[in-house]
Amino acid sequence: MKSFPHLLAPLDLGFTILKNRTLMGSMHTGLEEAENGYQRMAAFYGERAKGGCGLIVTGGIAPSEAGRVGKDGSVLDSLEVALHHKPVTEAVHREGGKIALQILHTGRYGYHDKIVGASTLRAPINIFRPHPLTEEEIWKTIDEFATCASLAREAGYDGVEVMGSEGYLINQFIARRTNNRTDDWGGSFENRIRFPLEIIKAVRKKAGKDFIIIYRLSMLDLVEDGGNIEEVLQLAKEVEKAGTTIINTGIGWHEARIPTIGMMVPRAAFTWVTAKVKGHVGIPLVTSNRINTPEVAEEVLARGDADMISMARPFLADPDFVNKAEAGKPEEINTCIACNQACLDHIFVGKITSCLVNPRACHETELIIEPTTKKKKIAVVGAGPGGMSCASTLAERGHEVVLFDAHSELGGQLNIARRIPGKEEFKETIRYFGNKIQRTGVKVHLGKKVTADELISGKYDEVVLATGVVPRIPSIPGMEKANVLSYVDLVLNGKPAGKNVAVIGAGGIGYDVSLYLTDGGHPFTKENYLKEWGINTSISENGGLSVKQEMKSNRKVTMLKRSNNKFGSTLGKTTGWIHKTSLEDRKVAQISGVTYKEIDKEGILIEVKGKDQKVEADTIVICAGQDPNRELLDSLEKAGVNVHLIGGADLAAELDAKRAIDQGTRLAARL
Ligand code: FAD
Ligand code: NAP
Ligand code: SF4
């Protein structure tokens, strides 16, 4: 049994005690603006409080119309709205938790035409230009923060988090990059930090002494003309003096071109930043970013990098994270793999947040897993993410479940994905579902390619086909040659590739395979990540930026595709740019608008814009998409079996693990 003494130790804030050292970091979920949003938020946060989280911070709520995220973004500026929040705070308090409301003024990041800023400088990630706040408007804004905090108190919140990082309004006042004012709010660092300090003082005055004020301090801006460590330390000390209870760490502005939370960011890659502030202030310090297991959190706290751990997405993945750690069962935790596919990617397209590994996240009121009233005998074929989630949820509900897979291990294609550098976290998803499958008593038959006859004679009440996909093999003359490999041969079966490789197809798998091929023996370590992305660990100047270290590849790779649209346009909203940058840094060549003519031992002949061109390659890897594997379907249907298709077997286009797990869980909830 594992123990986590530092993580689970209570924390005395002077006027209140937190039951442990975990803080659920702020996440905009979309529930804030949804129909029945407050009820859904109550269910969402209530489950996390029940699961043992020490202190929850809500998604960002604006103190005024100007500070909204978008034109429909939530605002807390009246008692009427405050009363709507009551069910949320009551749900958390019922479970013995504490909750703080995040006050977020987006400044020049707001996506609407009423945005304001420290100056008129437009954000590179926004089309709207801010109106620069006048002296009078600055004091009004400070008052709006204070009013918002006192209304939060009326709503039952235990505190607020003042969002001072990530490049939002407060950060825009602090940094030279965005503040070119010549009055008392610009120029010297003392002037630039007046805005946050006046906000904290006003909030403390209006909300009272026994109210938690968390200040999210940007300790590493990661943008040109950002701050340095001297400024960070000075601000931290002043923030404490102004009346803050806890300082939380902010890493990277939204416009920074360095990944700070993606799967390719090593775990706990930034706790060294918080550690630099340790000893300079007397109030608790929270560290954050890519801390996703109790083991990592415990190590960070035991090392003394911080007093508390902020985890946001890990609480989407598993509301019971803390209770499971406390029970000494970390292996039962559903680990956030930092894919962003169902959380951040959803928010960017206006969808409600969820979680790839836990589709119930933010859907607690509609996706309900209850014990069955009619026990059935069910076969699930395929132990990829779809089959594993379906089988384990069916068994959890009390059904008798048999799971088959032709391979000798659980996981399906996730066993290919986890071999891609920077995607190793997928092994946690296999571990989690494997553990749940065992706990819930699913009978597992690995290395068993089951046939339709066996399924028919097994007399199952239901059969779930989670049989995944068949890699598409295009008909190009010469495909049968020995220098042609499928992505499965290359990544899963470990077949060697030459020094000069052409990749056919540029979807998600084409990108992953190109990364795999150009990894060049740079182990996936924190040190390599910091060098590769140019992070200055002394934070001596310029927001902690330094020169990127060139990632030399020992292979030449050329990606090919038939369509003319931009490379990478089908990749994830919030992570696609990272894959694109990585391949650019590794000098991967890309050719679009290609017609494939013939493969021979020297490479591949293509036609582009009417002209023939030879791409020299000693190996050609096929990543040309996939088709559903439905070979069992017809026979089962003909025999009258109740058969269900999920995951890749249902739809191979845009197939992904998110949809496979979602379909598997939802099917299991209703069978
Ligand atoms: P699969 O994972 O394909 O599993 C199907 C299983 O069925 C297989 O194990 C197979 O052996 C078994 N099977 C088939 N027929 C039989 C039979 N007759 N009897 C017994 N067993 C049978 N998705 C994402 O969402 N994010 C990513 O970042 C991502 N990266 C990827 C990277 C790579 C390199 C690859 C290859 C895939 C990636 N994917 C990613 C896709 C993701 O892995 C798939 O979408 C997902 O695994 C599909 O799940 P599934 O359950 O439908 O089927
Ligand atoms: P994909 O995204 O559909 O891409 C297939 C590629 O193959 C395209 O570039 C397509 O481009 C090409 N292609 C299709 N048919 C072809 C043919 N007959 N001949 C030659 N080329 C052909 O599929 P994928 O890359 O196999 O990925 C499968 C799924 O896994 C993805 O849809 C994705 O959801 C998931 N995945 C996700 C991630 C992630 O990071 N989220 C990573 C990996 C995989 P042209 O038509 O232009 O040639
Ligand atoms: Fe984590 Fe991915 Fe779930 Fe987001 S969708 S919480 S990144 S596992």
Coordinates of C-alpha atoms in Angstrom, one line a residue, residues 89-575:
T89 CA -21.1 26.2 -3.1
E90 CA -23.7 24.2 -1.2
A91 CA -22.9 21.0 -3.1
V92 CA -19.2 21.4 -2.3
H93 CA -19.8 22.2 1.4
R94 CA -22.2 19.3 1.8
E95 CA -19.2 17.0 0.9
G96 CA -16.9 18.9 3.3
G97 CA -15.0 20.7 0.6
K98 CA -13.9 24.3 0.1
I99 CA -14.4 26.3 -3.1
A100 CA -13.0 29.6 -4.4
L101 CA -14.3 31.5 -7.4
Q102 CA -11.8 32.5 -9.9
I103 CA -12.1 36.2 -10.9
L104 CA -10.8 36.4 -14.4
H105 CA -10.6 39.6 -16.3
T106 CA -9.4 38.6 -19.8
G107 CA -8.3 42.1 -20.9
R108 CA -7.0 42.0 -24.4
Y109 CA -7.6 38.2 -24.6
G110 CA -11.4 38.6 -24.5
Y111 CA -13.1 37.5 -27.7
H112 CA -15.6 40.4 -28.2
D113 CA -15.6 44.0 -29.2
K114 CA -15.7 45.6 -25.7
I115 CA -12.3 44.5 -24.6
V116 CA -9.9 46.7 -22.6
G117 CA -6.2 46.6 -21.8
A118 CA -3.3 48.3 -20.2
S119 CA -2.6 49.8 -23.7
T120 CA -3.9 49.4 -27.3
L121 CA -1.5 46.6 -28.2
R122 CA -3.5 43.8 -29.8
A123 CA -2.8 40.2 -28.8
P124 CA -1.3 38.1 -31.6
I125 CA -4.0 35.5 -30.9
N126 CA -7.0 37.9 -31.1
I127 CA -8.6 39.9 -33.8
F128 CA -10.0 42.5 -31.4
R129 CA -7.9 45.5 -30.3
P130 CA -8.3 46.7 -26.7
H131 CA -9.4 50.1 -25.5
P132 CA -6.7 51.3 -23.0
L133 CA -8.1 51.9 -19.6
T134 CA -8.2 55.5 -18.4
E135 CA -7.2 56.3 -14.8
E136 CA -10.8 56.5 -13.8
E137 CA -11.6 53.2 -15.5
I138 CA -8.7 51.5 -13.8
W139 CA -10.1 52.4 -10.3
K140 CA -13.5 51.3 -11.5
T141 CA -12.1 48.0 -12.6
I142 CA -10.3 47.5 -9.3
D143 CA -13.7 48.1 -7.6
E144 CA -15.3 45.6 -9.8
F145 CA -12.8 42.9 -8.7
A146 CA -13.6 43.8 -5.1
T147 CA -17.4 43.7 -5.7
C148 CA -17.1 40.4 -7.5
A149 CA -15.2 39.0 -4.5
S150 CA -17.9 40.2 -2.0
L151 CA -20.6 38.8 -4.2
A152 CA -18.7 35.5 -4.3
R153 CA -18.8 35.5 -0.5
E154 CA -22.6 36.1 -0.6
A155 CA -22.8 33.1 -2.9
G156 CA -21.1 31.0 -0.3
Y157 CA -17.6 30.7 -1.8
D158 CA -14.8 30.3 0.7
G159 CA -12.5 32.6 -1.3
V160 CA -11.5 33.8 -4.7
E161 CA -8.6 33.3 -7.0
V162 CA -7.4 36.6 -8.6
M163 CA -6.1 35.6 -12.0
G164 CA -2.9 37.4 -12.5
S165 CA -1.1 35.2 -15.0
E166 CA -1.4 33.6 -18.4
G167 CA -1.3 37.0 -20.1
Y168 CA -4.8 38.2 -18.9
L169 CA -5.5 41.8 -17.9
I170 CA -3.5 41.9 -14.7
N171 CA -0.5 40.3 -16.4
Q172 CA -0.9 42.8 -19.2
F173 CA -0.4 45.6 -16.7
I174 CA 2.7 43.9 -15.2
A175 CA 4.6 43.1 -18.3
R176 CA 6.5 45.6 -20.4
R177 CA 5.4 43.6 -23.4
T178 CA 1.8 44.8 -23.1
N179 CA 2.1 48.0 -20.9
N180 CA 3.5 51.0 -22.7
R181 CA 1.7 53.5 -20.4
T182 CA 3.4 56.7 -19.4
D183 CA 1.3 57.4 -16.3
D184 CA 1.5 56.0 -12.8
W185 CA 0.4 52.6 -14.0
G186 CA 3.2 52.1 -16.5
G187 CA 6.9 52.6 -16.8
S188 CA 8.8 51.3 -13.7
F189 CA 8.0 47.9 -12.3
E190 CA 6.6 49.5 -9.1
N191 CA 4.1 51.3 -11.3
R192 CA 3.2 48.2 -13.4
I193 CA 2.4 46.1 -10.3
R194 CA 0.2 48.8 -8.7
F195 CA -2.8 47.3 -10.5
P196 CA -2.7 43.8 -8.9
L197 CA -1.7 45.2 -5.5
E198 CA -4.6 47.6 -5.5
I199 CA -6.9 44.8 -6.5
I200 CA -5.8 42.5 -3.7
K201 CA -6.1 45.3 -1.1
A202 CA -9.6 46.2 -2.4
V203 CA -10.7 42.6 -2.4
R204 CA -9.3 42.0 1.1
K205 CA -11.1 45.2 2.4
K206 CA -14.4 44.3 0.8
A207 CA -14.5 40.5 1.3
G208 CA -13.2 40.4 4.9
K209 CA -10.3 39.0 6.8
D210 CA -11.4 35.4 6.9
F211 CA -11.7 35.0 3.2
I212 CA -9.2 33.0 1.1
I213 CA -7.5 35.1 -1.5
I214 CA -5.4 33.1 -3.9
Y215 CA -3.2 35.2 -6.3
R216 CA -2.2 33.4 -9.5
L217 CA 1.2 34.9 -10.2
S218 CA 2.9 34.5 -13.5
M219 CA 6.3 33.2 -12.5
L220 CA 7.4 32.3 -16.0
D221 CA 5.8 34.4 -18.9
L222 CA 7.6 32.6 -21.8
V223 CA 7.1 35.6 -24.1
E224 CA 9.4 38.3 -25.3
D225 CA 9.5 41.3 -22.9
G226 CA 8.1 39.2 -20.1
G227 CA 9.4 39.4 -16.5
N228 CA 12.5 38.0 -14.8
I229 CA 13.0 36.3 -11.4
E230 CA 13.8 39.5 -9.5
E231 CA 10.5 40.9 -10.6
V232 CA 8.7 37.7 -9.7
L233 CA 10.2 37.7 -6.2
Q234 CA 9.4 41.4 -5.7
L235 CA 5.8 40.9 -6.8
A236 CA 5.4 37.8 -4.6
K237 CA 6.5 39.7 -1.5
E238 CA 4.2 42.7 -2.3
V239 CA 1.3 40.4 -3.1
E240 CA 1.7 38.8 0.4
K241 CA 1.9 42.2 2.0
A242 CA -1.3 43.3 0.2
G243 CA -3.3 40.6 1.9
T244 CA -3.0 37.4 -0.2
T245 CA -3.6 34.0 1.6
I246 CA -2.0 31.7 -1.0
I247 CA 0.1 32.2 -4.1
N248 CA -0.5 30.0 -7.1
T249 CA 1.9 29.5 -9.9
G250 CA 1.2 30.6 -13.5
I251 CA 3.3 29.3 -16.3
G252 CA 3.3 30.7 -19.8
W253 CA 1.0 33.2 -21.6
H254 CA -1.6 31.9 -23.9
E255 CA 0.3 33.5 -26.8
A256 CA 3.6 31.8 -25.8
R257 CA 4.8 29.4 -28.5
I258 CA 6.1 26.8 -26.0
P259 CA 3.9 23.9 -24.9
T260 CA 3.4 24.0 -21.1
I261 CA 0.7 21.4 -20.5
G262 CA 0.6 19.1 -23.5
M263 CA 1.4 15.4 -23.3
M264 CA 4.9 16.0 -24.7
V265 CA 5.7 18.2 -21.6
P266 CA 7.4 15.9 -19.1
R267 CA 5.6 15.5 -15.7
A268 CA 6.3 18.2 -13.1
A269 CA 8.4 20.1 -15.7
F270 CA 7.9 23.5 -14.0
T271 CA 8.0 22.9 -10.2
W272 CA 11.5 24.3 -10.2
V273 CA 10.0 27.7 -11.0
T274 CA 7.8 27.7 -7.8
A275 CA 10.8 26.4 -5.9
K276 CA 12.7 29.7 -6.7
V277 CA 10.0 31.6 -4.8
K278 CA 10.1 29.3 -1.8
G279 CA 11.6 31.0 1.3
H280 CA 10.9 34.5 -0.1
V281 CA 7.3 34.6 1.2
G282 CA 5.6 33.3 4.4
I283 CA 2.3 32.3 2.8
P284 CA 1.7 28.9 1.1
L285 CA 2.9 28.4 -2.5
V286 CA 1.1 26.2 -5.0
T287 CA 2.9 24.7 -7.9
S288 CA 1.3 23.3 -11.1
N289 CA 1.5 22.0 -14.6
R290 CA 1.7 18.3 -15.6
I291 CA 1.4 16.9 -12.2
N292 CA -0.9 14.0 -12.7
T293 CA -0.2 11.2 -10.2
P294 CA 0.0 11.2 -6.4
E295 CA 3.6 9.8 -6.7
V296 CA 4.7 12.8 -8.7
A297 CA 2.8 15.2 -6.4
E298 CA 4.3 13.6 -3.3
E299 CA 7.8 13.8 -4.7
V300 CA 7.4 17.5 -5.5
L301 CA 6.1 18.3 -2.0
A302 CA 8.7 16.1 -0.3
R303 CA 11.4 17.9 -2.2
G304 CA 10.0 21.2 -0.8
D305 CA 9.3 22.8 -4.2
A306 CA 5.9 24.0 -3.0
D307 CA 3.3 23.7 -0.2
M308 CA 0.4 22.6 -2.3
I309 CA -0.2 21.0 -5.7
S310 CA -2.6 22.3 -8.2
M311 CA -4.1 19.8 -10.5
A312 CA -6.8 20.7 -12.9
R313 CA -7.3 18.1 -15.6
P314 CA -6.4 15.2 -13.3
F315 CA -9.7 16.0 -11.5
L316 CA -11.6 15.8 -14.8
A317 CA -10.0 12.4 -15.4
D318 CA -10.8 11.1 -11.9
P319 CA -13.0 12.9 -9.3
D320 CA -11.8 10.4 -6.6
F321 CA -8.1 11.1 -7.1
V322 CA -7.5 12.1 -3.5
N323 CA -9.6 9.4 -1.9
K324 CA -7.9 6.7 -3.9
A325 CA -4.5 8.1 -2.9
E326 CA -5.5 8.3 0.7
A327 CA -6.7 4.7 0.5
G328 CA -3.2 3.7 -0.8
K329 CA -4.7 2.7 -4.1
P330 CA -3.1 5.0 -6.7
E331 CA -3.2 2.2 -9.3
E332 CA -7.0 2.7 -9.3
I333 CA -6.7 6.4 -10.4
N334 CA -7.8 7.2 -13.9
T335 CA -4.8 9.3 -14.9
C336 CA -5.0 12.5 -17.0
I337 CA -2.8 11.8 -20.0
A338 CA -2.6 15.5 -21.0
C339 CA -4.0 15.0 -24.5
N340 CA -6.3 18.0 -24.3
Q341 CA -8.7 16.3 -26.7
A342 CA -11.9 16.5 -24.7
C343 CA -11.1 19.4 -22.4
L344 CA -9.2 22.3 -24.0
D345 CA -9.9 21.3 -27.6
H346 CA -13.7 21.3 -26.7
I347 CA -13.5 24.7 -25.2
F348 CA -11.8 26.2 -28.3
V349 CA -14.7 25.0 -30.5
G350 CA -17.5 26.1 -28.0
K351 CA -18.3 22.6 -26.7
I352 CA -18.7 21.6 -23.1
T353 CA -15.5 20.2 -21.6
S354 CA -15.2 16.5 -20.9
C355 CA -12.4 14.1 -20.6
L356 CA -11.0 11.5 -23.1
V357 CA -10.5 8.9 -20.4
N358 CA -13.6 9.8 -18.3
P359 CA -16.6 10.8 -20.5
R360 CA -18.7 11.5 -17.3
A361 CA -16.6 14.6 -16.6
C362 CA -19.0 17.6 -16.8
H363 CA -21.7 15.2 -17.9
E364 CA -22.4 13.8 -14.4
T365 CA -26.2 14.6 -14.5
E366 CA -26.8 12.7 -17.8
L367 CA -24.2 9.9 -18.0
I368 CA -25.2 7.8 -15.0
I369 CA -23.7 4.4 -14.2
E370 CA -26.1 2.4 -12.1
P371 CA -26.2 -1.3 -11.0
T372 CA -28.2 -3.3 -13.6
T373 CA -31.6 -4.7 -12.7
K374 CA -31.3 -7.5 -15.2
K375 CA -28.0 -9.3 -15.3
K376 CA -26.9 -10.3 -18.8
K377 CA -24.2 -12.4 -20.3
I378 CA -22.2 -10.1 -22.7
A379 CA -19.2 -10.6 -24.9
V380 CA -17.0 -7.7 -25.8
V381 CA -14.6 -8.3 -28.8
G382 CA -11.5 -6.1 -28.8
A383 CA -9.6 -4.8 -25.9
G384 CA -8.7 -1.3 -27.3
P385 CA -10.0 1.7 -25.4
G386 CA -13.5 1.2 -26.6
G387 CA -13.7 -2.5 -25.6
M388 CA -11.9 -1.9 -22.3
S389 CA -14.2 0.9 -21.2
C390 CA -17.3 -0.9 -22.3
A391 CA -16.4 -4.3 -20.7
S392 CA -15.3 -2.7 -17.3
T393 CA -18.4 -0.5 -17.1
L394 CA -20.7 -3.4 -17.9
A395 CA -19.1 -5.5 -15.2
E396 CA -19.2 -2.6 -12.8
R397 CA -22.9 -2.5 -13.3
G398 CA -23.2 -6.2 -12.5
H399 CA -23.2 -7.9 -15.9
E400 CA -21.3 -11.1 -16.6
V401 CA -18.7 -10.0 -19.2
V402 CA -16.2 -11.8 -21.3
L403 CA -13.6 -9.8 -23.2
F404 CA -11.6 -11.2 -26.1
D405 CA -8.5 -9.8 -27.9
A406 CA -6.4 -11.4 -30.6
H407 CA -3.3 -9.7 -29.1
S408 CA -1.5 -10.9 -26.1
E409 CA -2.0 -7.6 -24.2
L410 CA -4.8 -5.2 -23.5
G411 CA -4.9 -1.7 -25.1
G412 CA -5.4 -2.2 -28.9
Q413 CA -3.9 0.7 -30.9
L414 CA -3.0 2.5 -27.7
N415 CA 0.0 0.1 -27.6
I416 CA 1.1 1.8 -30.8
A417 CA 0.3 5.3 -29.6
R418 CA 2.3 4.8 -26.3
R419 CA 5.5 4.1 -28.3
I420 CA 5.5 7.5 -29.9
P421 CA 7.9 9.9 -28.1
G422 CA 5.8 12.2 -25.9
K423 CA 2.8 9.9 -26.0
E424 CA 3.9 7.5 -23.3
E425 CA 1.1 8.6 -21.0
F426 CA -1.3 6.3 -23.0
K427 CA 0.2 3.4 -21.0
E428 CA -1.7 4.9 -17.9
T429 CA -5.0 4.5 -19.7
I430 CA -4.2 0.8 -20.4
R431 CA -3.1 0.4 -16.8
Y432 CA -6.3 2.1 -15.4
F433 CA -8.7 0.1 -17.5
G434 CA -6.7 -3.1 -17.0
N435 CA -7.0 -2.6 -13.3
K436 CA -10.7 -1.9 -13.5
I437 CA -11.3 -4.9 -15.7
Q438 CA -9.6 -7.1 -13.1
R439 CA -11.4 -5.5 -10.1
T440 CA -14.9 -5.8 -11.7
G441 CA -14.4 -9.5 -12.6
V442 CA -14.4 -9.3 -16.4
K443 CA -13.3 -12.7 -17.8
V444 CA -10.4 -11.9 -20.2
H445 CA -9.2 -14.0 -23.1
L446 CA -6.0 -12.6 -24.6
G447 CA -4.3 -14.0 -27.7
K448 CA -7.8 -15.2 -28.8
K449 CA -9.1 -14.2 -32.2
V450 CA -12.7 -15.0 -31.6
T451 CA -14.9 -16.2 -34.5
A452 CA -18.5 -15.5 -35.3
D453 CA -19.3 -19.2 -34.7
E454 CA -17.8 -19.1 -31.2
L455 CA -19.8 -16.0 -30.4
I456 CA -23.0 -17.5 -31.7
S457 CA -22.5 -20.8 -29.9
G458 CA -21.6 -18.8 -26.7
K459 CA -25.3 -17.7 -26.5
Y460 CA -24.5 -14.2 -25.3
D461 CA -27.4 -11.8 -24.6
E462 CA -25.4 -9.0 -26.3
V463 CA -22.2 -8.9 -28.3
V464 CA -20.2 -5.7 -28.5
L465 CA -17.8 -5.4 -31.5
A466 CA -14.9 -3.2 -30.5
T467 CA -12.7 -4.7 -33.1
G468 CA -11.1 -1.5 -34.2
V469 CA -9.6 -0.9 -37.7
V470 CA -7.7 -2.3 -40.5
P471 CA -4.9 0.0 -41.8
R472 CA -5.6 1.2 -45.3
I473 CA -3.1 0.0 -47.9
P474 CA -3.3 2.2 -51.1
S475 CA -2.9 0.5 -54.4
I476 CA 0.3 2.0 -55.7
P477 CA 2.5 -0.1 -58.0
G478 CA 5.4 -1.6 -56.0
M479 CA 3.5 -1.6 -52.7
E480 CA 4.6 -5.3 -52.2
K481 CA 8.3 -4.4 -52.1
A482 CA 10.4 -5.1 -49.0
N483 CA 11.2 -1.4 -48.4
V484 CA 7.5 -0.7 -47.7
L485 CA 6.3 -0.8 -44.1
S486 CA 3.0 -0.1 -42.4
Y487 CA 3.0 2.1 -39.3
V488 CA 2.1 -1.1 -37.3
D489 CA 5.2 -2.9 -38.6
L490 CA 7.4 0.1 -37.8
V491 CA 6.1 1.2 -34.4
L492 CA 4.5 -1.9 -32.9
N493 CA 6.6 -4.7 -34.4
G494 CA 9.8 -2.7 -34.3
K495 CA 10.8 -3.3 -38.0
P496 CA 13.9 -1.1 -38.8
A497 CA 13.7 1.9 -41.1
G498 CA 16.5 3.3 -43.2
K499 CA 18.1 6.8 -42.9
N500 CA 16.0 8.2 -45.6
V501 CA 12.2 7.7 -45.2
A502 CA 9.1 8.7 -47.1
V503 CA 5.8 8.8 -45.2
I504 CA 2.6 8.3 -47.2
G505 CA -0.2 10.2 -45.4
A506 CA -0.2 13.2 -43.1
G507 CA -3.0 12.6 -40.7
G508 CA -2.5 12.2 -36.9
I509 CA -0.6 8.9 -37.5
G510 CA 1.6 10.3 -40.3
Y511 CA 2.6 13.1 -37.9
D512 CA 3.3 10.7 -35.0
V513 CA 5.3 8.3 -37.2
S514 CA 7.4 11.3 -38.5
L515 CA 8.1 12.3 -34.9
Y516 CA 9.0 8.7 -34.0
L517 CA 11.4 8.5 -37.0
T518 CA 13.1 11.8 -36.2
D519 CA 13.4 11.4 -32.5
G520 CA 17.1 11.0 -33.0
G521 CA 17.8 9.4 -29.7
H522 CA 16.9 12.4 -27.6
P523 CA 15.4 10.8 -24.5
F524 CA 12.1 12.3 -23.3
T525 CA 13.5 14.1 -20.2
K526 CA 12.8 17.4 -18.5
E527 CA 16.3 18.6 -19.4
N528 CA 15.9 17.9 -23.1
Y529 CA 12.4 19.4 -23.2
L530 CA 13.6 22.7 -21.6
K531 CA 16.5 22.9 -24.1
E532 CA 14.5 21.9 -27.1
W533 CA 11.9 24.6 -26.4
G534 CA 14.4 27.3 -25.3
I535 CA 13.5 27.8 -21.6
N536 CA 16.0 29.7 -19.5
T537 CA 16.0 28.0 -16.1
S538 CA 17.6 31.0 -14.4
I539 CA 14.6 33.2 -15.6
S540 CA 17.2 36.0 -15.8
E541 CA 15.4 38.0 -18.5
N542 CA 12.8 38.1 -21.3
G543 CA 10.1 36.0 -19.6
G544 CA 12.5 33.0 -19.3
L545 CA 13.1 32.6 -23.0
S546 CA 16.5 31.5 -24.4
V547 CA 17.7 30.2 -27.7
K548 CA 16.2 26.9 -28.7
Q549 CA 18.6 24.0 -29.0
E550 CA 18.4 22.5 -32.5
M551 CA 16.9 19.0 -32.5
K552 CA 19.1 17.3 -35.0
S553 CA 17.5 14.2 -36.5
N554 CA 19.7 11.3 -37.7
R555 CA 17.1 10.6 -40.4
K556 CA 15.8 12.5 -43.4
V557 CA 12.0 12.2 -43.5
T558 CA 9.6 13.4 -46.3
M559 CA 5.9 13.5 -45.6
L560 CA 3.5 13.1 -48.6
K561 CA -0.2 13.7 -49.1
R562 CA -2.6 13.9 -52.0
S563 CA -4.7 16.8 -50.9
N564 CA -3.7 20.4 -51.3
N565 CA -4.8 21.8 -48.0
K566 CA -2.3 22.8 -45.3
F567 CA -0.2 20.2 -43.5
G568 CA -1.5 19.5 -40.0
S569 CA -5.0 21.0 -40.5
T570 CA -6.6 17.8 -39.1
L571 CA -4.5 17.8 -35.9
G572 CA -5.8 18.8 -32.4
K573 CA -6.9 22.4 -31.9
T574 CA -4.6 23.1 -29.0
T575 CA -1.8 20.6 -29.7

